Amino acid sequence: MTRSLVIKVTAGADSPERCNQAFTVAAAAVASGVEVSLWLTGESAWFALPGRAEDFELPHAAPLQDLLAAVLAAGRVTVCTQCAARRDLGQEDLIEGVRIAGAAAFVEESIRDGAQALVY
C-alpha cells in the first residue's frame, strides 16, 4: 500500500512557527519519497501568490520559498476554494502548479487507503 501525507496549514504570518512547521514537515516528507498534498487554508493561502513566501521570515528556519518549491516539485499544493474566494484570489493569481479545490477534494485525499492527514 502506498502511504501519503495530506497536510493542511491554517496559519500564515499570523502564527509563523506553526506555519513553518507545516511546510517543513511537507518538504521533509517529499524528500523521503512520501506522496504529499499540502493544503493552504486561512492565512496560509497568501503563500500561493508569487513573492509571498519570499517575504516570510522565521529565525532558525528554512526559507519558506525553498520548502514550498520542494513540495511543488514533487507533491501537490492546493488552496482552499473558500479561502481563495474570501481573498479574491483566482487561479490566474497563483504560482504555477498550485490549484484551487474545495473540502470534498480534501476529504477524498484524506480518507484514501494509506493516507495520513495532519492539520497545523
CSV table of N, CA, C and O in Angstrom, one decimal:
chain,number,residue,atom,x,y,z
A,1,MET,N,0.8,-1.2,0.0
A,1,MET,CA,0.0,0.0,0.0
A,1,MET,C,0.9,1.2,0.0
A,1,MET,O,1.9,1.4,0.7
A,2,THR,N,0.6,2.2,-0.8
A,2,THR,CA,1.3,3.5,-0.9
A,2,THR,C,0.8,4.4,0.2
A,2,THR,O,-0.4,4.5,0.5
A,3,ARG,N,1.7,4.9,0.9
A,3,ARG,CA,1.4,5.9,2.0
A,3,ARG,C,1.4,7.3,1.5
A,3,ARG,O,2.3,7.6,0.6
A,4,SER,N,0.5,8.1,2.0
A,4,SER,CA,0.5,9.5,1.6
A,4,SER,C,0.3,10.4,2.8
A,4,SER,O,-0.3,9.9,3.8
A,5,LEU,N,0.7,11.6,2.7
A,5,LEU,CA,0.5,12.6,3.7
A,5,LEU,C,-0.2,13.8,3.2
A,5,LEU,O,0.2,14.4,2.2
A,6,VAL,N,-1.4,14.1,3.8
A,6,VAL,CA,-2.1,15.3,3.5
A,6,VAL,C,-2.0,16.3,4.6
A,6,VAL,O,-2.3,16.0,5.8
A,7,ILE,N,-1.4,17.4,4.3
A,7,ILE,CA,-1.1,18.4,5.4
A,7,ILE,C,-1.9,19.7,5.1
A,7,ILE,O,-1.8,20.2,4.0
A,8,LYS,N,-2.7,20.1,6.1
A,8,LYS,CA,-3.5,21.3,6.0
A,8,LYS,C,-2.8,22.3,6.9
A,8,LYS,O,-2.7,22.1,8.1
A,9,VAL,N,-2.4,23.4,6.4
A,9,VAL,CA,-1.8,24.5,7.2
A,9,VAL,C,-2.8,25.6,7.2
A,9,VAL,O,-3.3,26.1,6.2
A,10,THR,N,-3.2,26.0,8.4
A,10,THR,CA,-4.3,27.0,8.6
A,10,THR,C,-3.7,28.4,9.0
A,10,THR,O,-4.4,29.4,9.1
A,11,ALA,N,-2.4,28.4,9.3
A,11,ALA,CA,-1.7,29.6,9.8
A,11,ALA,C,-0.8,30.2,8.7
A,11,ALA,O,-0.2,29.4,7.9
A,12,GLY,N,-0.6,31.5,8.8
A,12,GLY,CA,0.4,32.1,7.9
A,12,GLY,C,1.3,33.0,8.8
A,12,GLY,O,1.8,32.5,9.8
A,13,ALA,N,1.5,34.2,8.3
A,13,ALA,CA,2.4,35.1,9.1
A,13,ALA,C,1.9,35.4,10.5
A,13,ALA,O,2.6,35.8,11.4
A,14,ASP,N,0.6,35.1,10.7
A,14,ASP,CA,-0.1,35.4,12.0
A,14,ASP,C,0.4,34.4,13.1
A,14,ASP,O,0.3,34.6,14.2
A,15,SER,N,0.9,33.2,12.6
A,15,SER,CA,1.5,32.2,13.5
A,15,SER,C,2.7,31.5,12.8
A,15,SER,O,2.5,30.4,12.3
A,16,PRO,N,3.8,32.3,12.7
A,16,PRO,CA,4.9,31.8,11.9
A,16,PRO,C,5.5,30.4,12.2
A,16,PRO,O,5.8,29.7,11.3
A,17,GLU,N,5.6,30.1,13.5
A,17,GLU,CA,6.2,28.8,13.8
A,17,GLU,C,5.3,27.7,13.4
A,17,GLU,O,5.8,26.7,12.8
A,18,ARG,N,4.0,27.8,13.6
A,18,ARG,CA,3.1,26.7,13.2
A,18,ARG,C,3.1,26.6,11.7
A,18,ARG,O,3.1,25.5,11.1
A,19,CYS,N,3.1,27.8,11.0
A,19,CYS,CA,3.1,27.8,9.5
A,19,CYS,C,4.3,27.1,9.0
A,19,CYS,O,4.3,26.2,8.2
A,20,ASN,N,5.5,27.5,9.5
A,20,ASN,CA,6.7,27.0,9.0
A,20,ASN,C,6.9,25.5,9.3
A,20,ASN,O,7.4,24.7,8.5
A,21,GLN,N,6.3,25.1,10.4
A,21,GLN,CA,6.4,23.6,10.8
A,21,GLN,C,5.7,22.8,9.8
A,21,GLN,O,6.1,21.7,9.3
A,22,ALA,N,4.5,23.3,9.3
A,22,ALA,CA,3.7,22.5,8.3
A,22,ALA,C,4.5,22.4,7.0
A,22,ALA,O,4.6,21.3,6.5
A,23,PHE,N,5.1,23.5,6.6
A,23,PHE,CA,5.8,23.5,5.3
A,23,PHE,C,7.1,22.6,5.5
A,23,PHE,O,7.4,21.9,4.6
A,24,THR,N,7.7,22.6,6.7
A,24,THR,CA,8.9,21.8,6.9
A,24,THR,C,8.6,20.3,6.9
A,24,THR,O,9.3,19.5,6.2
A,25,VAL,N,7.5,20.0,7.5
A,25,VAL,CA,7.1,18.5,7.5
A,25,VAL,C,6.7,18.1,6.1
A,25,VAL,O,7.1,17.0,5.7
A,26,ALA,N,6.0,18.9,5.4
A,26,ALA,CA,5.7,18.6,4.0
A,26,ALA,C,6.9,18.4,3.1
A,26,ALA,O,7.0,17.4,2.4
A,27,ALA,N,7.9,19.3,3.2
A,27,ALA,CA,9.1,19.2,2.4
A,27,ALA,C,9.9,18.0,2.9
A,27,ALA,O,10.5,17.3,2.0
A,28,ALA,N,10.0,17.7,4.2
A,28,ALA,CA,10.7,16.5,4.6
A,28,ALA,C,10.1,15.2,4.1
A,28,ALA,O,10.8,14.3,3.8
A,29,ALA,N,8.8,15.2,4.1
A,29,ALA,CA,8.1,14.0,3.6
A,29,ALA,C,8.4,13.8,2.1
A,29,ALA,O,8.6,12.7,1.7
A,30,VAL,N,8.3,14.9,1.4
A,30,VAL,CA,8.6,14.8,-0.1
A,30,VAL,C,10.0,14.3,-0.3
A,30,VAL,O,10.3,13.4,-1.1
A,31,ALA,N,11.0,14.8,0.5
A,31,ALA,CA,12.4,14.4,0.4
A,31,ALA,C,12.5,12.9,0.8
A,31,ALA,O,13.5,12.3,0.3
A,32,SER,N,11.6,12.4,1.6
A,32,SER,CA,11.7,11.0,2.0
A,32,SER,C,10.9,10.1,1.0
A,32,SER,O,10.8,8.9,1.3
A,33,GLY,N,10.4,10.6,0.0
A,33,GLY,CA,9.7,9.8,-1.0
A,33,GLY,C,8.2,9.6,-0.8
A,33,GLY,O,7.6,8.8,-1.4
A,34,VAL,N,7.7,10.3,0.2
A,34,VAL,CA,6.2,10.2,0.5
A,34,VAL,C,5.4,11.1,-0.4
A,34,VAL,O,5.8,12.2,-0.7
A,35,GLU,N,4.3,10.5,-0.8
A,35,GLU,CA,3.4,11.3,-1.6
A,35,GLU,C,2.7,12.4,-0.7
A,35,GLU,O,2.1,12.1,0.3
A,36,VAL,N,2.9,13.7,-1.1
A,36,VAL,CA,2.4,14.8,-0.2
A,36,VAL,C,1.4,15.7,-0.9
A,36,VAL,O,1.6,16.0,-2.1
A,37,SER,N,0.4,16.0,-0.2
A,37,SER,CA,-0.6,17.0,-0.6
A,37,SER,C,-0.6,18.1,0.4
A,37,SER,O,-1.0,17.8,1.6
A,38,LEU,N,-0.2,19.3,0.1
A,38,LEU,CA,-0.2,20.4,1.1
A,38,LEU,C,-1.3,21.4,0.8
A,38,LEU,O,-1.5,21.9,-0.3
A,39,TRP,N,-2.2,21.5,1.8
A,39,TRP,CA,-3.4,22.4,1.6
A,39,TRP,C,-3.1,23.7,2.3
A,39,TRP,O,-2.8,23.7,3.5
A,40,LEU,N,-3.3,24.8,1.6
A,40,LEU,CA,-3.1,26.2,2.2
A,40,LEU,C,-4.5,26.7,2.4
A,40,LEU,O,-5.3,27.0,1.5
A,41,THR,N,-4.8,26.9,3.7
A,41,THR,CA,-6.1,27.4,4.1
A,41,THR,C,-5.9,28.6,5.0
A,41,THR,O,-4.8,28.8,5.6
A,42,GLY,N,-6.9,29.4,5.2
A,42,GLY,CA,-6.8,30.6,6.1
A,42,GLY,C,-5.7,31.5,5.6
A,42,GLY,O,-5.5,31.7,4.4
A,43,GLU,N,-4.9,32.0,6.5
A,43,GLU,CA,-3.9,33.0,6.2
A,43,GLU,C,-2.7,32.4,5.4
A,43,GLU,O,-2.0,33.1,4.7
A,44,SER,N,-2.6,31.1,5.4
A,44,SER,CA,-1.5,30.5,4.6
A,44,SER,C,-1.8,30.5,3.1
A,44,SER,O,-0.9,30.4,2.3
A,45,ALA,N,-3.1,30.8,2.7
A,45,ALA,CA,-3.5,30.9,1.3
A,45,ALA,C,-2.6,32.0,0.6
A,45,ALA,O,-2.4,31.9,-0.6
A,46,TRP,N,-2.2,33.0,1.3
A,46,TRP,CA,-1.4,34.1,0.7
A,46,TRP,C,-0.1,33.6,0.1
A,46,TRP,O,0.5,34.2,-0.8
A,47,PHE,N,0.4,32.4,0.7
A,47,PHE,CA,1.7,31.9,0.2
A,47,PHE,C,1.6,31.3,-1.2
A,47,PHE,O,2.6,30.9,-1.8
A,48,ALA,N,0.4,31.2,-1.7
A,48,ALA,CA,0.2,30.6,-3.1
A,48,ALA,C,0.5,31.7,-4.1
A,48,ALA,O,0.5,31.4,-5.3
A,49,LEU,N,0.6,33.0,-3.7
A,49,LEU,CA,0.9,34.1,-4.6
A,49,LEU,C,2.4,34.3,-4.8
A,49,LEU,O,3.2,34.1,-3.9
A,50,PRO,N,2.7,34.6,-6.1
A,50,PRO,CA,4.2,34.8,-6.3
A,50,PRO,C,4.8,35.9,-5.4
A,50,PRO,O,4.1,36.9,-5.1
A,51,GLY,N,5.9,35.6,-4.8
A,51,GLY,CA,6.6,36.5,-4.0
A,51,GLY,C,6.3,36.5,-2.5
A,51,GLY,O,7.0,37.0,-1.7
A,52,ARG,N,5.1,35.9,-2.2
A,52,ARG,CA,4.7,36.0,-0.8
A,52,ARG,C,5.5,35.1,0.2
A,52,ARG,O,5.8,35.5,1.3
A,53,ALA,N,5.9,33.9,-0.3
A,53,ALA,CA,6.7,33.0,0.5
A,53,ALA,C,8.1,33.7,0.8
A,53,ALA,O,8.7,33.5,1.8
A,54,GLU,N,8.6,34.4,-0.2
A,54,GLU,CA,9.9,35.1,-0.1
A,54,GLU,C,9.9,36.1,1.0
A,54,GLU,O,10.9,36.4,1.6
A,55,ASP,N,8.7,36.7,1.3
A,55,ASP,CA,8.6,37.7,2.3
A,55,ASP,C,8.5,37.2,3.7
A,55,ASP,O,8.6,37.9,4.7
A,56,PHE,N,8.3,35.9,3.9
A,56,PHE,CA,8.1,35.3,5.2
A,56,PHE,C,9.5,35.0,5.8
A,56,PHE,O,10.4,34.5,5.2
A,57,GLU,N,9.6,35.4,7.1
A,57,GLU,CA,10.9,35.2,7.8
A,57,GLU,C,10.6,34.6,9.1
A,57,GLU,O,9.7,35.0,9.8
A,58,LEU,N,11.4,33.6,9.5
A,58,LEU,CA,11.4,33.0,10.8
A,58,LEU,C,12.8,32.6,11.2
A,58,LEU,O,13.4,31.8,10.5
A,59,PRO,N,13.4,33.1,12.2
A,59,PRO,CA,14.7,32.8,12.6
A,59,PRO,C,14.9,31.3,12.8
A,59,PRO,O,14.0,30.6,13.3
A,60,HIS,N,16.1,30.8,12.4
A,60,HIS,CA,16.5,29.4,12.5
A,60,HIS,C,15.5,28.4,11.8
A,60,HIS,O,15.4,27.3,12.2
A,61,ALA,N,14.9,28.9,10.7
A,61,ALA,CA,14.0,28.0,9.9
A,61,ALA,C,14.4,28.1,8.5
A,61,ALA,O,15.0,29.1,8.0
A,62,ALA,N,14.2,27.0,7.8
A,62,ALA,CA,14.5,27.0,6.3
A,62,ALA,C,13.6,28.0,5.7
A,62,ALA,O,12.4,28.3,6.1
A,63,PRO,N,14.1,28.7,4.6
A,63,PRO,CA,13.2,29.7,3.9
A,63,PRO,C,12.0,29.0,3.4
A,63,PRO,O,12.0,28.0,2.8
A,64,LEU,N,10.9,29.7,3.6
A,64,LEU,CA,9.6,29.2,3.2
A,64,LEU,C,9.5,28.9,1.7
A,64,LEU,O,8.9,28.0,1.2
A,65,GLN,N,10.1,29.8,0.9
A,65,GLN,CA,10.0,29.7,-0.5
A,65,GLN,C,10.8,28.4,-1.0
A,65,GLN,O,10.3,27.7,-1.9
A,66,ASP,N,11.8,28.0,-0.2
A,66,ASP,CA,12.5,26.7,-0.6
A,66,ASP,C,11.7,25.5,-0.2
A,66,ASP,O,11.6,24.6,-1.0
A,67,LEU,N,11.0,25.6,0.9
A,67,LEU,CA,10.1,24.5,1.3
A,67,LEU,C,8.9,24.4,0.3
A,67,LEU,O,8.6,23.2,-0.1
A,68,LEU,N,8.4,25.5,0.0
A,68,LEU,CA,7.2,25.4,-1.0
A,68,LEU,C,7.7,24.9,-2.3
A,68,LEU,O,7.0,24.1,-2.9
A,69,ALA,N,8.9,25.3,-2.8
A,69,ALA,CA,9.4,24.8,-4.1
A,69,ALA,C,9.6,23.3,-4.0
A,69,ALA,O,9.3,22.6,-5.0
A,70,ALA,N,10.1,22.8,-2.9
A,70,ALA,CA,10.3,21.4,-2.8
A,70,ALA,C,9.0,20.6,-2.9
A,70,ALA,O,8.9,19.6,-3.6
A,71,VAL,N,8.0,21.1,-2.3
A,71,VAL,CA,6.7,20.4,-2.3
A,71,VAL,C,6.1,20.5,-3.7
A,71,VAL,O,5.6,19.6,-4.3
A,72,LEU,N,6.2,21.7,-4.3
A,72,LEU,CA,5.7,21.9,-5.7
A,72,LEU,C,6.4,21.0,-6.7
A,72,LEU,O,5.8,20.5,-7.7
A,73,ALA,N,7.7,20.7,-6.5
A,73,ALA,CA,8.5,19.9,-7.4
A,73,ALA,C,8.0,18.4,-7.4
A,73,ALA,O,8.1,17.8,-8.4
A,74,ALA,N,7.6,18.0,-6.3
A,74,ALA,CA,7.3,16.5,-6.2
A,74,ALA,C,6.0,16.2,-5.5
A,74,ALA,O,5.6,15.0,-5.4
A,75,GLY,N,5.2,17.2,-5.1
A,75,GLY,CA,3.9,16.9,-4.5
A,75,GLY,C,2.9,17.8,-5.1
A,75,GLY,O,3.0,18.3,-6.2
A,76,ARG,N,1.8,18.0,-4.3
A,76,ARG,CA,0.7,18.8,-4.8
A,76,ARG,C,0.4,19.9,-3.7
A,76,ARG,O,0.5,19.7,-2.5
A,77,VAL,N,0.1,21.1,-4.2
A,77,VAL,CA,-0.2,22.2,-3.4
A,77,VAL,C,-1.6,22.8,-3.8
A,77,VAL,O,-1.8,23.0,-5.0
A,78,THR,N,-2.5,22.9,-2.8
A,78,THR,CA,-3.8,23.3,-3.1
A,78,THR,C,-4.2,24.5,-2.2
A,78,THR,O,-3.9,24.5,-1.0
A,79,VAL,N,-4.9,25.4,-2.7
A,79,VAL,CA,-5.6,26.5,-1.9
A,79,VAL,C,-7.0,26.2,-1.8
A,79,VAL,O,-7.7,25.8,-2.8
A,80,CYS,N,-7.5,26.3,-0.6
A,80,CYS,CA,-9.0,26.0,-0.3
A,80,CYS,C,-9.8,27.0,-1.1
A,80,CYS,O,-9.5,28.2,-1.2
A,81,THR,N,-10.9,26.5,-1.7
A,81,THR,CA,-11.8,27.3,-2.6
A,81,THR,C,-12.3,28.5,-1.8
A,81,THR,O,-12.3,29.6,-2.3
A,82,GLN,N,-12.9,28.2,-0.6
A,82,GLN,CA,-13.5,29.3,0.1
A,82,GLN,C,-12.4,30.3,0.6
A,82,GLN,O,-12.7,31.6,0.6
A,83,CYS,N,-11.2,29.9,0.9
A,83,CYS,CA,-10.2,30.8,1.4
A,83,CYS,C,-9.7,31.6,0.2
A,83,CYS,O,-9.5,32.8,0.4
A,84,ALA,N,-9.6,31.1,-1.0
A,84,ALA,CA,-9.3,31.8,-2.2
A,84,ALA,C,-10.3,32.9,-2.4
A,84,ALA,O,-10.0,34.1,-2.7
A,85,ALA,N,-11.6,32.5,-2.4
A,85,ALA,CA,-12.7,33.4,-2.7
A,85,ALA,C,-12.7,34.6,-1.7
A,85,ALA,O,-12.9,35.7,-2.1
A,86,ARG,N,-12.5,34.3,-0.4
A,86,ARG,CA,-12.5,35.3,0.6
A,86,ARG,C,-11.4,36.3,0.4
A,86,ARG,O,-11.5,37.5,0.9
A,87,ARG,N,-10.4,35.9,-0.3
A,87,ARG,CA,-9.2,36.8,-0.5
A,87,ARG,C,-9.2,37.3,-2.0
A,87,ARG,O,-8.2,37.9,-2.4
A,88,ASP,N,-10.3,37.1,-2.7
A,88,ASP,CA,-10.4,37.5,-4.1
A,88,ASP,C,-9.3,36.9,-5.0
A,88,ASP,O,-8.7,37.6,-5.8
A,89,LEU,N,-8.9,35.7,-4.7
A,89,LEU,CA,-7.8,35.0,-5.5
A,89,LEU,C,-8.4,34.1,-6.5
A,89,LEU,O,-9.3,33.3,-6.2
A,90,GLY,N,-7.9,34.2,-7.7
A,90,GLY,CA,-8.3,33.2,-8.7
A,90,GLY,C,-7.2,32.4,-9.2
A,90,GLY,O,-6.0,32.7,-8.8
A,91,GLN,N,-7.4,31.4,-10.0
A,91,GLN,CA,-6.3,30.5,-10.4
A,91,GLN,C,-5.2,31.3,-11.1
A,91,GLN,O,-4.0,31.0,-10.9
A,92,GLU,N,-5.6,32.3,-11.8
A,92,GLU,CA,-4.6,33.2,-12.6
A,92,GLU,C,-3.7,33.9,-11.6
A,92,GLU,O,-2.6,34.4,-12.0
A,93,ASP,N,-4.0,34.1,-10.4
A,93,ASP,CA,-3.2,34.8,-9.4
A,93,ASP,C,-2.1,33.9,-8.8
A,93,ASP,O,-1.2,34.5,-8.2
A,94,LEU,N,-2.3,32.6,-8.9
A,94,LEU,CA,-1.5,31.7,-8.1
A,94,LEU,C,-0.2,31.3,-8.8
A,94,LEU,O,-0.1,31.4,-10.0
A,95,ILE,N,0.8,30.9,-8.0
A,95,ILE,CA,2.0,30.3,-8.5
A,95,ILE,C,1.7,29.1,-9.4
A,95,ILE,O,0.8,28.3,-9.1
A,96,GLU,N,2.4,29.0,-10.5
A,96,GLU,CA,2.2,27.9,-11.4
A,96,GLU,C,2.3,26.6,-10.7
A,96,GLU,O,3.3,26.4,-9.9
A,97,GLY,N,1.4,25.7,-10.8
A,97,GLY,CA,1.4,24.4,-10.2
A,97,GLY,C,0.5,24.3,-9.0
A,97,GLY,O,0.2,23.2,-8.5
A,98,VAL,N,0.0,25.4,-8.4
A,98,VAL,CA,-0.9,25.4,-7.3
A,98,VAL,C,-2.3,25.4,-7.8
A,98,VAL,O,-2.6,26.1,-8.8
A,99,ARG,N,-3.1,24.6,-7.3
A,99,ARG,CA,-4.5,24.5,-7.7
A,99,ARG,C,-5.5,25.1,-6.6
A,99,ARG,O,-5.1,25.2,-5.5
A,100,ILE,N,-6.7,25.3,-7.0
A,100,ILE,CA,-7.8,25.6,-6.1
A,100,ILE,C,-8.7,24.5,-6.0
A,100,ILE,O,-9.2,24.0,-7.1
A,101,ALA,N,-9.1,24.0,-4.8
A,101,ALA,CA,-10.1,22.9,-4.7
A,101,ALA,C,-10.7,23.0,-3.3
A,101,ALA,O,-10.2,23.7,-2.5
A,102,GLY,N,-11.9,22.4,-3.2
A,102,GLY,CA,-12.7,22.5,-2.0
A,102,GLY,C,-12.6,21.4,-1.0
A,102,GLY,O,-11.8,20.4,-1.2
A,103,ALA,N,-13.5,21.4,-0.1
A,103,ALA,CA,-13.5,20.5,1.0
A,103,ALA,C,-13.7,19.0,0.6
A,103,ALA,O,-13.1,18.1,1.1
A,104,ALA,N,-14.5,18.8,-0.4
A,104,ALA,CA,-14.7,17.5,-0.9
A,104,ALA,C,-13.4,16.8,-1.4
A,104,ALA,O,-13.1,15.7,-1.1
A,105,ALA,N,-12.6,17.6,-2.1
A,105,ALA,CA,-11.3,17.1,-2.5
A,105,ALA,C,-10.3,16.8,-1.3
A,105,ALA,O,-9.6,15.8,-1.3
A,106,PHE,N,-10.4,17.7,-0.3
A,106,PHE,CA,-9.6,17.4,0.9
A,106,PHE,C,-10.0,16.1,1.6
A,106,PHE,O,-9.2,15.3,1.9
A,107,VAL,N,-11.3,16.0,1.7
A,107,VAL,CA,-11.8,14.7,2.4
A,107,VAL,C,-11.4,13.5,1.5
A,107,VAL,O,-11.0,12.5,2.1
A,108,GLU,N,-11.6,13.6,0.2
A,108,GLU,CA,-11.3,12.5,-0.6
A,108,GLU,C,-9.8,12.1,-0.5
A,108,GLU,O,-9.5,10.9,-0.3
A,109,GLU,N,-8.9,13.0,-0.5
A,109,GLU,CA,-7.5,12.7,-0.3
A,109,GLU,C,-7.2,12.2,1.1
A,109,GLU,O,-6.4,11.3,1.3
A,110,SER,N,-7.9,12.7,2.1
A,110,SER,CA,-7.6,12.3,3.5
A,110,SER,C,-8.1,10.9,3.9
A,110,SER,O,-7.5,10.3,4.8
A,111,ILE,N,-9.1,10.4,3.2
A,111,ILE,CA,-9.6,9.1,3.6
A,111,ILE,C,-9.2,8.0,2.7
A,111,ILE,O,-9.6,6.8,2.9
A,112,ARG,N,-8.3,8.3,1.7
A,112,ARG,CA,-7.8,7.2,0.9
A,112,ARG,C,-7.0,6.2,1.7
A,112,ARG,O,-6.4,6.6,2.7
A,113,ASP,N,-7.1,5.0,1.3
A,113,ASP,CA,-6.3,4.0,2.0
A,113,ASP,C,-4.8,4.4,2.0
A,113,ASP,O,-4.2,4.8,1.0
A,114,GLY,N,-4.2,4.3,3.2
A,114,GLY,CA,-2.8,4.7,3.3
A,114,GLY,C,-2.5,6.1,3.6
A,114,GLY,O,-1.4,6.5,3.7
A,115,ALA,N,-3.6,6.9,3.6
A,115,ALA,CA,-3.4,8.4,3.8
A,115,ALA,C,-3.4,8.7,5.3
A,115,ALA,O,-4.1,8.1,6.1
A,116,GLN,N,-2.6,9.7,5.6
A,116,GLN,CA,-2.5,10.3,7.0
A,116,GLN,C,-2.7,11.8,6.8
A,116,GLN,O,-2.0,12.4,6.0
A,117,ALA,N,-3.6,12.4,7.6
A,117,ALA,CA,-3.8,13.8,7.5
A,117,ALA,C,-3.3,14.5,8.8
A,117,ALA,O,-3.5,14.0,9.9
A,118,LEU,N,-2.6,15.6,8.6
A,118,LEU,CA,-2.1,16.4,9.7
A,118,LEU,C,-2.7,17.8,9.5
A,118,LEU,O,-2.7,18.3,8.3
A,119,VAL,N,-3.1,18.5,10.5
A,119,VAL,CA,-3.6,19.9,10.4
A,119,VAL,C,-2.7,20.7,11.4
A,119,VAL,O,-2.6,20.4,12.6
A,120,TYR,N,-2.2,21.8,10.8
A,120,TYR,CA,-1.4,22.7,11.6
A,120,TYR,C,-2.1,24.1,11.7
A,120,TYR,O,-2.7,24.5,10.7
